[in-house]
PDB file of C-alpha atoms in Angstrom:
ATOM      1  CA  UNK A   1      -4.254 -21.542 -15.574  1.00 51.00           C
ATOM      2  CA  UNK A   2      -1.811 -20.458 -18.357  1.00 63.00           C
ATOM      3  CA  UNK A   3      -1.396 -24.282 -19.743  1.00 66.00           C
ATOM      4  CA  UNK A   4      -5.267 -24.076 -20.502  1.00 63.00           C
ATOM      5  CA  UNK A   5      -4.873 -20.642 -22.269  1.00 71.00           C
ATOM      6  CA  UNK A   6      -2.106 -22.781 -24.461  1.00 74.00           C
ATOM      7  CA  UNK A   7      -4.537 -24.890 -25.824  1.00 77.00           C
ATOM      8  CA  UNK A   8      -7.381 -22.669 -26.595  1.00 81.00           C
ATOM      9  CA  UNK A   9      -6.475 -22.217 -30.291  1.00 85.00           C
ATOM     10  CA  UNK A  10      -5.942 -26.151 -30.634  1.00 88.00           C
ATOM     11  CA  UNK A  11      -9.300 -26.987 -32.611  1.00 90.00           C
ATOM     12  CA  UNK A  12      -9.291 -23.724 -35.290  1.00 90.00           C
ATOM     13  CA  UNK A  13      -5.171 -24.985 -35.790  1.00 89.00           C
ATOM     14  CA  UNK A  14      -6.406 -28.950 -35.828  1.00 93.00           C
ATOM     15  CA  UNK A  15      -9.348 -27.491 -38.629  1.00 94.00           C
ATOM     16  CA  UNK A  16      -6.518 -25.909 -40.687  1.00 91.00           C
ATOM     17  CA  UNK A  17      -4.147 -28.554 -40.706  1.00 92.00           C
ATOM     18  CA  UNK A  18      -6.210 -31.103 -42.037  1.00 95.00           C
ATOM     19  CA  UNK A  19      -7.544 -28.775 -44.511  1.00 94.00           C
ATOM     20  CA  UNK A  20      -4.031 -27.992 -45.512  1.00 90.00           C
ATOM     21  CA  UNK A  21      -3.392 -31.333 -45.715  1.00 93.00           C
ATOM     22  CA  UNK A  22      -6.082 -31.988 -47.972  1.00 94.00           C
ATOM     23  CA  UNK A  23      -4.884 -29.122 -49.887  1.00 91.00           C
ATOM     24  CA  UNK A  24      -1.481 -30.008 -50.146  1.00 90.00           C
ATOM     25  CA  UNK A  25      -2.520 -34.027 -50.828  1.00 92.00           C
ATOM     26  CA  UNK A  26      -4.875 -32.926 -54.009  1.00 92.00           C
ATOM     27  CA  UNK A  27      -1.863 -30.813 -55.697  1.00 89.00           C
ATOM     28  CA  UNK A  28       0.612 -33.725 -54.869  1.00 89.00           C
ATOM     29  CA  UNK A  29      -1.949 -36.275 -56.361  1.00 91.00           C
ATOM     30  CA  UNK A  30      -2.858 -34.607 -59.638  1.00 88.00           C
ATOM     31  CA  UNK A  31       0.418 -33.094 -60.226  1.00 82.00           C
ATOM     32  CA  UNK A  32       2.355 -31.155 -62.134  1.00 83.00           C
ATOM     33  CA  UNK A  33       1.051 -27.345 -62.525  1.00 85.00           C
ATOM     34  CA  UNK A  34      -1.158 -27.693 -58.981  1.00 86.00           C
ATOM     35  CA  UNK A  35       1.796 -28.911 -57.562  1.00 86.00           C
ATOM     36  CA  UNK A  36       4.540 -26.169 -58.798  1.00 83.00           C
ATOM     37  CA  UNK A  37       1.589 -23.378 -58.060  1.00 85.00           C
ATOM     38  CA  UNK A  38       0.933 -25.137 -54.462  1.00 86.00           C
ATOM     39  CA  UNK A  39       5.147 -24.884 -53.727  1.00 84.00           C
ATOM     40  CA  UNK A  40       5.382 -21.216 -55.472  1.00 84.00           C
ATOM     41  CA  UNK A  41       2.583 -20.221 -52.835  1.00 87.00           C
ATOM     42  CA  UNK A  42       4.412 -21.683 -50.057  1.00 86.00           C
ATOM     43  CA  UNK A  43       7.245 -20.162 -50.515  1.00 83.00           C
ATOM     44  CA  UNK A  44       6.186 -16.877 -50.912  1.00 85.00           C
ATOM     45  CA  UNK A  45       3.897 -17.299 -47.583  1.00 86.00           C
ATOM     46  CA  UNK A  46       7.316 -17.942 -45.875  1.00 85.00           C
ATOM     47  CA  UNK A  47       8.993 -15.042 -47.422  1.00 83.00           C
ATOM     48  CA  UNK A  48       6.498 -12.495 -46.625  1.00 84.00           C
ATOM     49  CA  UNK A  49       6.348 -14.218 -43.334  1.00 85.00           C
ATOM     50  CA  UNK A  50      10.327 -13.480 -42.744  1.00 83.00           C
ATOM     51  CA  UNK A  51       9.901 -10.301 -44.248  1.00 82.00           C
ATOM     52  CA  UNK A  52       7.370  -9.824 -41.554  1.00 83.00           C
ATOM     53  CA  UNK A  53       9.244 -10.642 -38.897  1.00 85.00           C
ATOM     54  CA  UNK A  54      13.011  -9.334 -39.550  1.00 83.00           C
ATOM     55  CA  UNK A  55      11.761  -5.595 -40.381  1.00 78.00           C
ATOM     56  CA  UNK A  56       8.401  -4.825 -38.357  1.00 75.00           C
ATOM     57  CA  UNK A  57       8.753  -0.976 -39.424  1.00 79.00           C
ATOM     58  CA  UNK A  58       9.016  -1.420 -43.303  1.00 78.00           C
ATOM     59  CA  UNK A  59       5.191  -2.612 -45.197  1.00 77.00           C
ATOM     60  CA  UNK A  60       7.737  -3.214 -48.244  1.00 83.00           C
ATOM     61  CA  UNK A  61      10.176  -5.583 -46.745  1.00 80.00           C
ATOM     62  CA  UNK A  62       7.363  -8.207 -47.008  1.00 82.00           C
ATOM     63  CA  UNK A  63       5.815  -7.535 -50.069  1.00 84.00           C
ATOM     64  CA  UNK A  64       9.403  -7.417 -51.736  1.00 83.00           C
ATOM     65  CA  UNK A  65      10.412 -10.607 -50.175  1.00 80.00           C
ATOM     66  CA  UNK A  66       6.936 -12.721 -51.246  1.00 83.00           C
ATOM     67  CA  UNK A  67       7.266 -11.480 -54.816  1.00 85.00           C
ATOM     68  CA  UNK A  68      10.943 -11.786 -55.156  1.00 83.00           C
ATOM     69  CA  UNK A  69      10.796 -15.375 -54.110  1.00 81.00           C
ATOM     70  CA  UNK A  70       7.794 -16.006 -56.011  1.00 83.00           C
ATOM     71  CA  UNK A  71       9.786 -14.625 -59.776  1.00 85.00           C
ATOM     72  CA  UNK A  72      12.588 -16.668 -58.439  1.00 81.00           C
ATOM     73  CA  UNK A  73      11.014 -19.895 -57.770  1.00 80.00           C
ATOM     74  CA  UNK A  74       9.309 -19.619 -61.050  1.00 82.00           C
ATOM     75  CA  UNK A  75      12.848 -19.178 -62.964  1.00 81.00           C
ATOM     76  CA  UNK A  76      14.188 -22.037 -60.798  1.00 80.00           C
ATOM     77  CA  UNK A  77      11.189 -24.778 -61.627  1.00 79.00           C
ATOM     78  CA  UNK A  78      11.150 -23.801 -65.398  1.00 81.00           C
ATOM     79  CA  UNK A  79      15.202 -23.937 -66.125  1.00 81.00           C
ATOM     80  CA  UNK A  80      17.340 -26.976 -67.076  1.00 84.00           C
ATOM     81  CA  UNK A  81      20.731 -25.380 -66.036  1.00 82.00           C
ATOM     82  CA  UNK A  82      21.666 -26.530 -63.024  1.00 84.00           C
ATOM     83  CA  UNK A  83      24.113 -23.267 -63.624  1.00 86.00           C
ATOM     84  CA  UNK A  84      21.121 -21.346 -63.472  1.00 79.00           C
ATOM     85  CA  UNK A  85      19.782 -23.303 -60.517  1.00 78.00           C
ATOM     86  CA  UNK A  86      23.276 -22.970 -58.717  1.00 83.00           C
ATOM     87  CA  UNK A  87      23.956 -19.530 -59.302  1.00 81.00           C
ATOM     88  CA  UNK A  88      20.535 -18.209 -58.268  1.00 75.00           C
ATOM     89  CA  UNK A  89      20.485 -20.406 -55.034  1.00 73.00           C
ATOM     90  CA  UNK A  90      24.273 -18.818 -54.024  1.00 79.00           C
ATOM     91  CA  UNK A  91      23.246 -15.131 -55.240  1.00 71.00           C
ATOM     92  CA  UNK A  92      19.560 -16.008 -53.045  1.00 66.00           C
ATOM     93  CA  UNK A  93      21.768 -17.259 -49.613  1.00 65.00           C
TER      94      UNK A  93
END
């Protein structure tokens, strides 16, 4: 009984998986400023996601975490310095 429970949600996941993927495959084909928006998204997704999930109390944890990732992601795919790059990756870990 609970296995069939497990897959109840499998078509609405299969629908959004292959339109992610034909999300993510139109920014990877045409490129450059789809693509860095399309990876800036992701990341902050993830960030408000951890947010989320290592402070349940706090509504700013999340919020904090998507948009600080977001400014940083944008300094890191517009900089030359791999200084920069290094420095903000250590400081970010």
């Amino acid at each position: 009984m609970n296995k069939l429970r497990n897959w109840s949600d499998f078509r609405l996941r299969l629908i959004s998986a292959f339109i992610l993927l034909v999300v993510c495959a139109f920014c990877i084909y045409f490129g450059n400023y789809l693509f860095t928006i399309l990876i800036i998204l992701l990341v902050s997704v993830m960030h408000w996601e951890l947010g989320k999930m290592l402070s349940p109390i706090s509504k700013q944890a999340m919020w904090f975490s998507a948009v600080f990732s977001s400014v940083i992601m944008l300094i890191l795919l517009n900089t030359d310095s791999y200084v920069w790059c290094i420095s903000i990756l250590v400081l970010n870990f």
